[in-house]
Every structure is written in C-alpha cells, then in structure tokens.
C-alpha cells in the first residue's frame, strides 16, 4: 500500500519491554525516524537510523531495520508509565517526511 | 539546544477573523516547516521553507499564507478559515533537506 503502516494500539505492563512495529513504503528512504507525541504536545524526536544500518541502540531504545521487508521496529526496554504516548515512525521520501499512522502505547502498573 | 517555540499555545477565532501563528528557532537551521495535525492522525505537511524561500506548498488553500521573515522565524497567516481547519498546527525545523526535523509544541486552533 501507499501508507506507512503501524498497529493502532499496544498495551504493556510497567517494567516489560514494548515493541512497536512499522512497515514503510520507499526502499530508497535514507533515514527512518521514531517520534513520540504526548497528549496535547508536539512531536519529540526519539531516535533515527540510517538505511545502511541494521540496528541502533540508544539507552532503553533499540531500533531494528529490515530493508528487504521494509520493516522498522522500536523496542523500549523496562517500559515506564512516562512512556505512555503515541509513537510515529517516519520515512524520508524525496525531501519530505512521511509519517506512519501512529501507535498508542499504554503502560499499566 | 533543540528547541522550537510556537505562539500562541491556543487560539480561538471566528471565520471572519485574521490571525497569525508564530514559530521561532535559534539552532541555525535552514529549513522550516508547517504541519497540520487532526486528532488521532499523523501530521500532514503544509509548507516548507528552505533558505527563507518557499520550496514546497502541498496544495494548501489560500486562506493559509506562510511567511518567513528571516532564517529564525516562520509565520502562518490565517484568514477566513473554516471550522474544518480546527487542528493542532505544528512547526518544525531542520539543518536542511533530508536532516532530522525538530518540532515545536504546536498551536491548538479552534475555528468557530
């Protein structure tokens, strides 16, 4: 399809790991991004990965990239209640950012 | 410092009003963006300024008029809006094309 797709909703227990998945469309995308949006707020850049990498780790965040399947994932280790938000993946397409549909992460105690 | 500021935080306007949204960054970024975001949806690109020149206009209605007075400032002038224009308007900036974008907190606009 034409859209960058994400599952709508993910619910995890505090302390567990969360994995948010994204299927993008353009195999020539140079960078792929993960943004976090809390209610009523702007988008916070969490991390990004260059297309020639398979994995990037940044503290509790691990990004995995499978270029063959055009699949991107974000793993959050030791998920906390403050991680509750909407997470958007985004790909670069020509000179624009194309956002995924967003995944709402809910963390319960 | 990766801060983009936007004013006002909230704006309520009638369909005959004229108002402006403002965005500012002091990161030396050369590209600035306006996005519109409806509830439960991803941001949609409206305009891109690169080196203070309008480089992308995503077929936005003329009731939205962008302006880039200098490399740090971006305005969005609003006139004769419709209720369906109610949304969160986000500004972003980046070092240039293909670089990561940093977003402001947004202006929540309600058109009555």
PDB file of C-alpha atoms in Angstrom:
ATOM      1  CA  UNK A   1       0.000   0.000   0.000  1.00  0.00           C
ATOM      2  CA  UNK A   2       0.886   3.671  -0.139  1.00  0.00           C
ATOM      3  CA  UNK A   3       0.670   4.329   3.601  1.00  0.00           C
ATOM      4  CA  UNK A   4       3.354   3.861   6.227  1.00  0.00           C
ATOM      5  CA  UNK A   5       1.552   1.419   8.478  1.00  0.00           C
ATOM      6  CA  UNK A   6       1.629   0.829  12.216  1.00  0.00           C
ATOM      7  CA  UNK A   7      -0.584  -1.135  14.532  1.00  0.00           C
ATOM      8  CA  UNK A   8      -3.045   1.149  16.325  1.00  0.00           C
ATOM      9  CA  UNK A   9      -2.607   0.184  19.919  1.00  0.00           C
ATOM     10  CA  UNK A  10      -0.189  -1.569  22.300  1.00  0.00           C
ATOM     11  CA  UNK A  11      -0.697  -2.191  25.984  1.00  0.00           C
ATOM     12  CA  UNK A  12       2.179  -3.348  28.243  1.00  0.00           C
ATOM     13  CA  UNK A  13       2.849  -3.789  31.924  1.00  0.00           C
ATOM     14  CA  UNK A  14       5.305  -1.445  33.598  1.00  0.00           C
ATOM     15  CA  UNK A  15       8.795  -2.958  33.571  1.00  0.00           C
ATOM     16  CA  UNK A  16       8.170  -5.118  30.493  1.00  0.00           C
ATOM     17  CA  UNK A  17       9.583  -4.434  27.042  1.00  0.00           C
ATOM     18  CA  UNK A  18       7.473  -2.787  24.334  1.00  0.00           C
ATOM     19  CA  UNK A  19       7.928  -3.421  20.627  1.00  0.00           C
ATOM     20  CA  UNK A  20       6.311  -1.039  18.160  1.00  0.00           C
ATOM     21  CA  UNK A  21       6.349  -2.060  14.505  1.00  0.00           C
ATOM     22  CA  UNK A  22       6.249  -0.060  11.284  1.00  0.00           C
ATOM     23  CA  UNK A  23       6.074  -1.031   7.628  1.00  0.00           C
ATOM     24  CA  UNK A  24       7.291   1.700   5.308  1.00  0.00           C
ATOM     25  CA  UNK A  25       6.919   2.129   1.588  1.00  0.00           C
ATOM     26  CA  UNK A  26      10.039   3.549  -0.031  1.00  0.00           C
ATOM     27  CA  UNK A  27      13.065   1.270  -0.211  1.00  0.00           C
ATOM     28  CA  UNK A  28      15.206   4.276  -1.132  1.00  0.00           C
ATOM     29  CA  UNK A  29      14.475   6.123   2.122  1.00  0.00           C
ATOM     30  CA  UNK A  30      17.811   7.259   3.531  1.00  0.00           C
ATOM     31  CA  UNK A  31      16.759   7.811   7.128  1.00  0.00           C
ATOM     32  CA  UNK A  32      13.943   6.369   9.207  1.00  0.00           C
ATOM     33  CA  UNK A  33      12.749   8.072  12.370  1.00  0.00           C
ATOM     34  CA  UNK A  34      10.822   7.440  15.546  1.00  0.00           C
ATOM     35  CA  UNK A  35       8.882  10.284  17.158  1.00  0.00           C
ATOM     36  CA  UNK A  36       6.914  10.344  20.435  1.00  0.00           C
ATOM     37  CA  UNK A  37       3.849  12.526  20.985  1.00  0.00           C
ATOM     38  CA  UNK A  38       2.310  13.001  24.421  1.00  0.00           C
ATOM     39  CA  UNK A  39      -1.277  14.300  24.708  1.00  0.00           C
ATOM     40  CA  UNK A  40      -1.603  17.919  23.587  1.00  0.00           C
ATOM     41  CA  UNK A  41       2.102  18.212  22.798  1.00  0.00           C
ATOM     42  CA  UNK A  42       4.356  18.394  19.767  1.00  0.00           C
ATOM     43  CA  UNK A  43       6.464  15.564  18.392  1.00  0.00           C
ATOM     44  CA  UNK A  44       9.661  14.621  20.182  1.00  0.00           C
ATOM     45  CA  UNK A  45      12.415  13.048  18.080  1.00  0.00           C
ATOM     46  CA  UNK A  46      13.428   9.855  19.866  1.00  0.00           C
ATOM     47  CA  UNK A  47      15.934   8.290  17.528  1.00  0.00           C
ATOM     48  CA  UNK A  48      16.694   7.607  13.895  1.00  0.00           C
ATOM     49  CA  UNK A  49      18.553   5.052  11.819  1.00  0.00           C
ATOM     50  CA  UNK A  50      20.435   5.375   8.572  1.00  0.00           C
ATOM     51  CA  UNK A  51      19.334   2.957   5.894  1.00  0.00           C
ATOM     52  CA  UNK A  52      22.693   1.147   5.728  1.00  0.00           C
ATOM     53  CA  UNK A  53      22.354   0.051   9.362  1.00  0.00           C
ATOM     54  CA  UNK A  54      20.505  -2.970  10.754  1.00  0.00           C
ATOM     55  CA  UNK A  55      20.334  -1.898  14.352  1.00  0.00           C
ATOM     56  CA  UNK A  56      20.844   1.121  16.567  1.00  0.00           C
ATOM     57  CA  UNK A  57      20.780   1.175  20.350  1.00  0.00           C
ATOM     58  CA  UNK A  58      20.337   4.295  22.466  1.00  0.00           C
ATOM     59  CA  UNK A  59      19.912   3.665  26.204  1.00  0.00           C
ATOM     60  CA  UNK A  60      16.495   1.942  26.589  1.00  0.00           C
ATOM     61  CA  UNK A  61      15.686   2.226  22.885  1.00  0.00           C
ATOM     62  CA  UNK A  62      16.657  -0.296  20.212  1.00  0.00           C
ATOM     63  CA  UNK A  63      15.782   0.246  16.569  1.00  0.00           C
ATOM     64  CA  UNK A  64      15.831  -2.684  14.148  1.00  0.00           C
ATOM     65  CA  UNK A  65      15.675  -2.230  10.389  1.00  0.00           C
ATOM     66  CA  UNK A  66      14.884  -4.944   7.858  1.00  0.00           C
ATOM     67  CA  UNK A  67      15.334  -3.291   4.466  1.00  0.00           C
ATOM     68  CA  UNK A  68      14.320  -6.356   2.498  1.00  0.00           C
ATOM     69  CA  UNK A  69      10.892  -6.399   4.140  1.00  0.00           C
ATOM     70  CA  UNK A  70      10.743  -2.584   4.621  1.00  0.00           C
ATOM     71  CA  UNK A  71      10.118  -3.207   8.296  1.00  0.00           C
ATOM     72  CA  UNK A  72      11.211  -0.987  11.167  1.00  0.00           C
ATOM     73  CA  UNK A  73      10.730  -1.633  14.858  1.00  0.00           C
ATOM     74  CA  UNK A  74      11.291   0.260  18.100  1.00  0.00           C
ATOM     75  CA  UNK A  75      11.926  -1.689  21.277  1.00  0.00           C
ATOM     76  CA  UNK A  76      11.617   0.127  24.607  1.00  0.00           C
ATOM     77  CA  UNK A  77      13.222  -1.774  27.461  1.00  0.00           C
ATOM     78  CA  UNK A  78      11.873  -1.511  31.037  1.00  0.00           C
ATOM     79  CA  UNK A  79       8.812   0.444  29.895  1.00  0.00           C
ATOM     80  CA  UNK A  80       7.657   3.134  32.327  1.00  0.00           C
ATOM     81  CA  UNK A  81       4.338   4.955  32.736  1.00  0.00           C
ATOM     82  CA  UNK A  82       6.029   8.048  31.308  1.00  0.00           C
ATOM     83  CA  UNK A  83       6.453   6.151  28.054  1.00  0.00           C
ATOM     84  CA  UNK A  84       2.677   6.212  27.511  1.00  0.00           C
ATOM     85  CA  UNK A  85       2.182   8.236  24.314  1.00  0.00           C
ATOM     86  CA  UNK A  86       1.613   7.918  20.577  1.00  0.00           C
ATOM     87  CA  UNK A  87       4.657   6.767  18.619  1.00  0.00           C
ATOM     88  CA  UNK A  88       5.095   7.661  14.960  1.00  0.00           C
ATOM     89  CA  UNK A  89       7.622   6.171  12.585  1.00  0.00           C
ATOM     90  CA  UNK A  90       8.574   8.315   9.597  1.00  0.00           C
ATOM     91  CA  UNK A  91      10.452   7.758   6.360  1.00  0.00           C
ATOM     92  CA  UNK A  92      12.158  10.243   4.087  1.00  0.00           C
ATOM     93  CA  UNK A  93      10.601  10.412   0.631  1.00  0.00           C
ATOM     94  CA  UNK A  94      12.365  12.830  -1.727  1.00  0.00           C
ATOM     95  CA  UNK A  95      12.693  15.842   0.590  1.00  0.00           C
ATOM     96  CA  UNK A  96       9.674  15.137   2.787  1.00  0.00           C
ATOM     97  CA  UNK A  97       8.950  13.184   5.933  1.00  0.00           C
ATOM     98  CA  UNK A  98       6.101  10.708   5.561  1.00  0.00           C
ATOM     99  CA  UNK A  99       4.631   9.672   8.899  1.00  0.00           C
ATOM    100  CA  UNK A 100       3.143   6.379   9.879  1.00  0.00           C
ATOM    101  CA  UNK A 101      -0.382   6.091  11.205  1.00  0.00           C
ATOM    102  CA  UNK A 102       0.819   6.106  14.821  1.00  0.00           C
ATOM    103  CA  UNK A 103       0.736   3.536  17.648  1.00  0.00           C
ATOM    104  CA  UNK A 104      -0.776   4.426  21.001  1.00  0.00           C
ATOM    105  CA  UNK A 105       1.280   2.828  23.778  1.00  0.00           C
ATOM    106  CA  UNK A 106      -0.470   2.386  27.103  1.00  0.00           C
ATOM    107  CA  UNK A 107       1.594   1.317  30.124  1.00  0.00           C
ATOM    108  CA  UNK A 108      -0.244  -0.084  33.109  1.00  0.00           C
ATOM    109  CA  UNK A 109       1.135  -0.745  36.625  1.00  0.00           C
TER     110      UNK A 109
ATOM    111  CA  UNK B   1      19.550  23.254  22.380  1.00  0.00           C
ATOM    112  CA  UNK B   2      16.941  21.674  20.102  1.00  0.00           C
ATOM    113  CA  UNK B   3      14.060  23.977  20.945  1.00  0.00           C
ATOM    114  CA  UNK B   4      11.442  25.248  18.566  1.00  0.00           C
ATOM    115  CA  UNK B   5       8.956  27.664  20.128  1.00  0.00           C
ATOM    116  CA  UNK B   6       5.433  28.428  18.936  1.00  0.00           C
ATOM    117  CA  UNK B   7       2.936  31.100  19.933  1.00  0.00           C
ATOM    118  CA  UNK B   8       0.172  31.200  20.850  1.00  0.00           C
ATOM    119  CA  UNK B   9      -0.382  27.855  22.543  1.00  0.00           C
ATOM    120  CA  UNK B  10      -4.142  28.057  21.967  1.00  0.00           C
ATOM    121  CA  UNK B  11      -6.168  30.198  19.555  1.00  0.00           C
ATOM    122  CA  UNK B  12      -9.908  30.523  19.062  1.00  0.00           C
ATOM    123  CA  UNK B  13     -11.013  32.540  16.053  1.00  0.00           C
ATOM    124  CA  UNK B  14     -14.158  33.249  14.116  1.00  0.00           C
ATOM    125  CA  UNK B  15     -14.481  32.586  10.407  1.00  0.00           C
ATOM    126  CA  UNK B  16     -14.087  36.275   9.571  1.00  0.00           C
ATOM    127  CA  UNK B  17     -11.019  36.901  11.727  1.00  0.00           C
ATOM    128  CA  UNK B  18      -7.412  37.348  10.665  1.00  0.00           C
ATOM    129  CA  UNK B  19      -4.767  35.890  12.948  1.00  0.00           C
ATOM    130  CA  UNK B  20      -1.159  34.707  12.764  1.00  0.00           C
ATOM    131  CA  UNK B  21       0.748  31.778  14.204  1.00  0.00           C
ATOM    132  CA  UNK B  22       4.414  32.273  15.011  1.00  0.00           C
ATOM    133  CA  UNK B  23       7.358  29.894  15.164  1.00  0.00           C
ATOM    134  CA  UNK B  24      10.956  30.551  16.167  1.00  0.00           C
ATOM    135  CA  UNK B  25      14.165  28.533  16.287  1.00  0.00           C
ATOM    136  CA  UNK B  26      17.721  29.520  17.202  1.00  0.00           C
ATOM    137  CA  UNK B  27      19.529  26.380  16.104  1.00  0.00           C
ATOM    138  CA  UNK B  28      20.793  27.869  12.849  1.00  0.00           C
ATOM    139  CA  UNK B  29      18.512  25.547  10.901  1.00  0.00           C
ATOM    140  CA  UNK B  30      17.934  26.486   7.261  1.00  0.00           C
ATOM    141  CA  UNK B  31      14.681  24.623   6.668  1.00  0.00           C
ATOM    142  CA  UNK B  32      11.382  25.294   8.428  1.00  0.00           C
ATOM    143  CA  UNK B  33       8.043  23.518   8.092  1.00  0.00           C
ATOM    144  CA  UNK B  34       4.351  23.909   8.856  1.00  0.00           C
ATOM    145  CA  UNK B  35       2.247  20.810   9.534  1.00  0.00           C
ATOM    146  CA  UNK B  36      -1.427  20.362  10.323  1.00  0.00           C
ATOM    147  CA  UNK B  37      -2.480  17.543  12.637  1.00  0.00           C
ATOM    148  CA  UNK B  38      -6.055  16.416  13.195  1.00  0.00           C
ATOM    149  CA  UNK B  39      -6.970  14.322  16.225  1.00  0.00           C
ATOM    150  CA  UNK B  40      -5.695  10.736  16.148  1.00  0.00           C
ATOM    151  CA  UNK B  41      -3.931  11.320  12.821  1.00  0.00           C
ATOM    152  CA  UNK B  42      -0.297  11.817  11.800  1.00  0.00           C
ATOM    153  CA  UNK B  43       0.944  15.311  10.907  1.00  0.00           C
ATOM    154  CA  UNK B  44       0.309  16.444   7.315  1.00  0.00           C
ATOM    155  CA  UNK B  45       2.873  18.658   5.632  1.00  0.00           C
ATOM    156  CA  UNK B  46       1.604  22.087   4.535  1.00  0.00           C
ATOM    157  CA  UNK B  47       4.637  24.219   3.631  1.00  0.00           C
ATOM    158  CA  UNK B  48       8.429  24.018   3.541  1.00  0.00           C
ATOM    159  CA  UNK B  49      10.827  26.955   3.564  1.00  0.00           C
ATOM    160  CA  UNK B  50      14.420  26.306   2.597  1.00  0.00           C
ATOM    161  CA  UNK B  51      16.924  29.155   2.990  1.00  0.00           C
ATOM    162  CA  UNK B  52      13.975  31.516   3.559  1.00  0.00           C
ATOM    163  CA  UNK B  53      12.327  30.621   0.261  1.00  0.00           C
ATOM    164  CA  UNK B  54       9.114  28.663  -0.114  1.00  0.00           C
ATOM    165  CA  UNK B  55      10.137  25.330  -1.595  1.00  0.00           C
ATOM    166  CA  UNK B  56       7.038  23.185  -1.041  1.00  0.00           C
ATOM    167  CA  UNK B  57       3.349  24.112  -0.915  1.00  0.00           C
ATOM    168  CA  UNK B  58       1.244  20.994  -0.536  1.00  0.00           C
ATOM    169  CA  UNK B  59      -1.775  22.455  -2.364  1.00  0.00           C
ATOM    170  CA  UNK B  60      -2.869  24.285   0.762  1.00  0.00           C
ATOM    171  CA  UNK B  61      -5.897  26.631   0.415  1.00  0.00           C
ATOM    172  CA  UNK B  62      -5.017  30.307   0.038  1.00  0.00           C
ATOM    173  CA  UNK B  63      -6.685  31.149   3.360  1.00  0.00           C
ATOM    174  CA  UNK B  64      -3.376  29.889   4.827  1.00  0.00           C
ATOM    175  CA  UNK B  65      -0.466  32.180   3.952  1.00  0.00           C
ATOM    176  CA  UNK B  66       3.068  31.375   5.147  1.00  0.00           C
ATOM    177  CA  UNK B  67       5.825  33.905   5.633  1.00  0.00           C
ATOM    178  CA  UNK B  68       9.492  33.541   6.528  1.00  0.00           C
ATOM    179  CA  UNK B  69      10.792  36.984   7.623  1.00  0.00           C
ATOM    180  CA  UNK B  70      14.267  35.645   8.424  1.00  0.00           C
ATOM    181  CA  UNK B  71      16.096  32.381   8.980  1.00  0.00           C
ATOM    182  CA  UNK B  72      14.855  32.056  12.578  1.00  0.00           C
ATOM    183  CA  UNK B  73      11.197  32.963  12.168  1.00  0.00           C
ATOM    184  CA  UNK B  74       8.236  31.400  10.417  1.00  0.00           C
ATOM    185  CA  UNK B  75       4.695  32.756  10.426  1.00  0.00           C
ATOM    186  CA  UNK B  76       1.400  31.327   9.259  1.00  0.00           C
ATOM    187  CA  UNK B  77      -1.227  33.963   8.480  1.00  0.00           C
ATOM    188  CA  UNK B  78      -4.826  32.828   8.760  1.00  0.00           C
ATOM    189  CA  UNK B  79      -7.844  34.461   7.132  1.00  0.00           C
ATOM    190  CA  UNK B  80     -11.437  33.363   6.551  1.00  0.00           C
ATOM    191  CA  UNK B  81     -10.880  29.914   7.977  1.00  0.00           C
ATOM    192  CA  UNK B  82     -13.488  27.190   8.125  1.00  0.00           C
ATOM    193  CA  UNK B  83     -14.451  25.053  11.139  1.00  0.00           C
ATOM    194  CA  UNK B  84     -12.753  22.054   9.497  1.00  0.00           C
ATOM    195  CA  UNK B  85      -9.448  23.944   9.771  1.00  0.00           C
ATOM    196  CA  UNK B  86      -9.557  23.391  13.528  1.00  0.00           C
ATOM    197  CA  UNK B  87      -6.467  21.316  14.347  1.00  0.00           C
ATOM    198  CA  UNK B  88      -3.042  21.318  16.000  1.00  0.00           C
ATOM    199  CA  UNK B  89      -0.595  23.323  13.872  1.00  0.00           C
ATOM    200  CA  UNK B  90       2.983  22.213  14.276  1.00  0.00           C
ATOM    201  CA  UNK B  91       6.151  23.987  13.243  1.00  0.00           C
ATOM    202  CA  UNK B  92       9.425  22.132  12.708  1.00  0.00           C
ATOM    203  CA  UNK B  93      12.958  22.961  11.660  1.00  0.00           C
ATOM    204  CA  UNK B  94      15.969  21.040  10.363  1.00  0.00           C
ATOM    205  CA  UNK B  95      19.508  21.686   9.179  1.00  0.00           C
ATOM    206  CA  UNK B  96      18.254  21.144   5.655  1.00  0.00           C
ATOM    207  CA  UNK B  97      16.533  18.671   3.404  1.00  0.00           C
ATOM    208  CA  UNK B  98      16.919  15.049   4.497  1.00  0.00           C
ATOM    209  CA  UNK B  99      18.008  16.009   8.032  1.00  0.00           C
ATOM    210  CA  UNK B 100      16.017  15.174  11.150  1.00  0.00           C
ATOM    211  CA  UNK B 101      13.245  17.601  11.990  1.00  0.00           C
ATOM    212  CA  UNK B 102      12.658  19.118  15.421  1.00  0.00           C
ATOM    213  CA  UNK B 103       9.112  20.069  16.317  1.00  0.00           C
ATOM    214  CA  UNK B 104       7.606  22.829  18.405  1.00  0.00           C
ATOM    215  CA  UNK B 105       4.803  22.220  20.932  1.00  0.00           C
ATOM    216  CA  UNK B 106       2.128  23.321  18.471  1.00  0.00           C
ATOM    217  CA  UNK B 107      -0.758  25.798  18.420  1.00  0.00           C
ATOM    218  CA  UNK B 108      -4.189  24.343  19.109  1.00  0.00           C
ATOM    219  CA  UNK B 109      -6.518  26.248  16.740  1.00  0.00           C
ATOM    220  CA  UNK B 110     -10.297  26.260  17.059  1.00  0.00           C
ATOM    221  CA  UNK B 111     -12.376  27.955  14.361  1.00  0.00           C
ATOM    222  CA  UNK B 112     -15.912  28.845  15.444  1.00  0.00           C
TER     223      UNK B 112
END
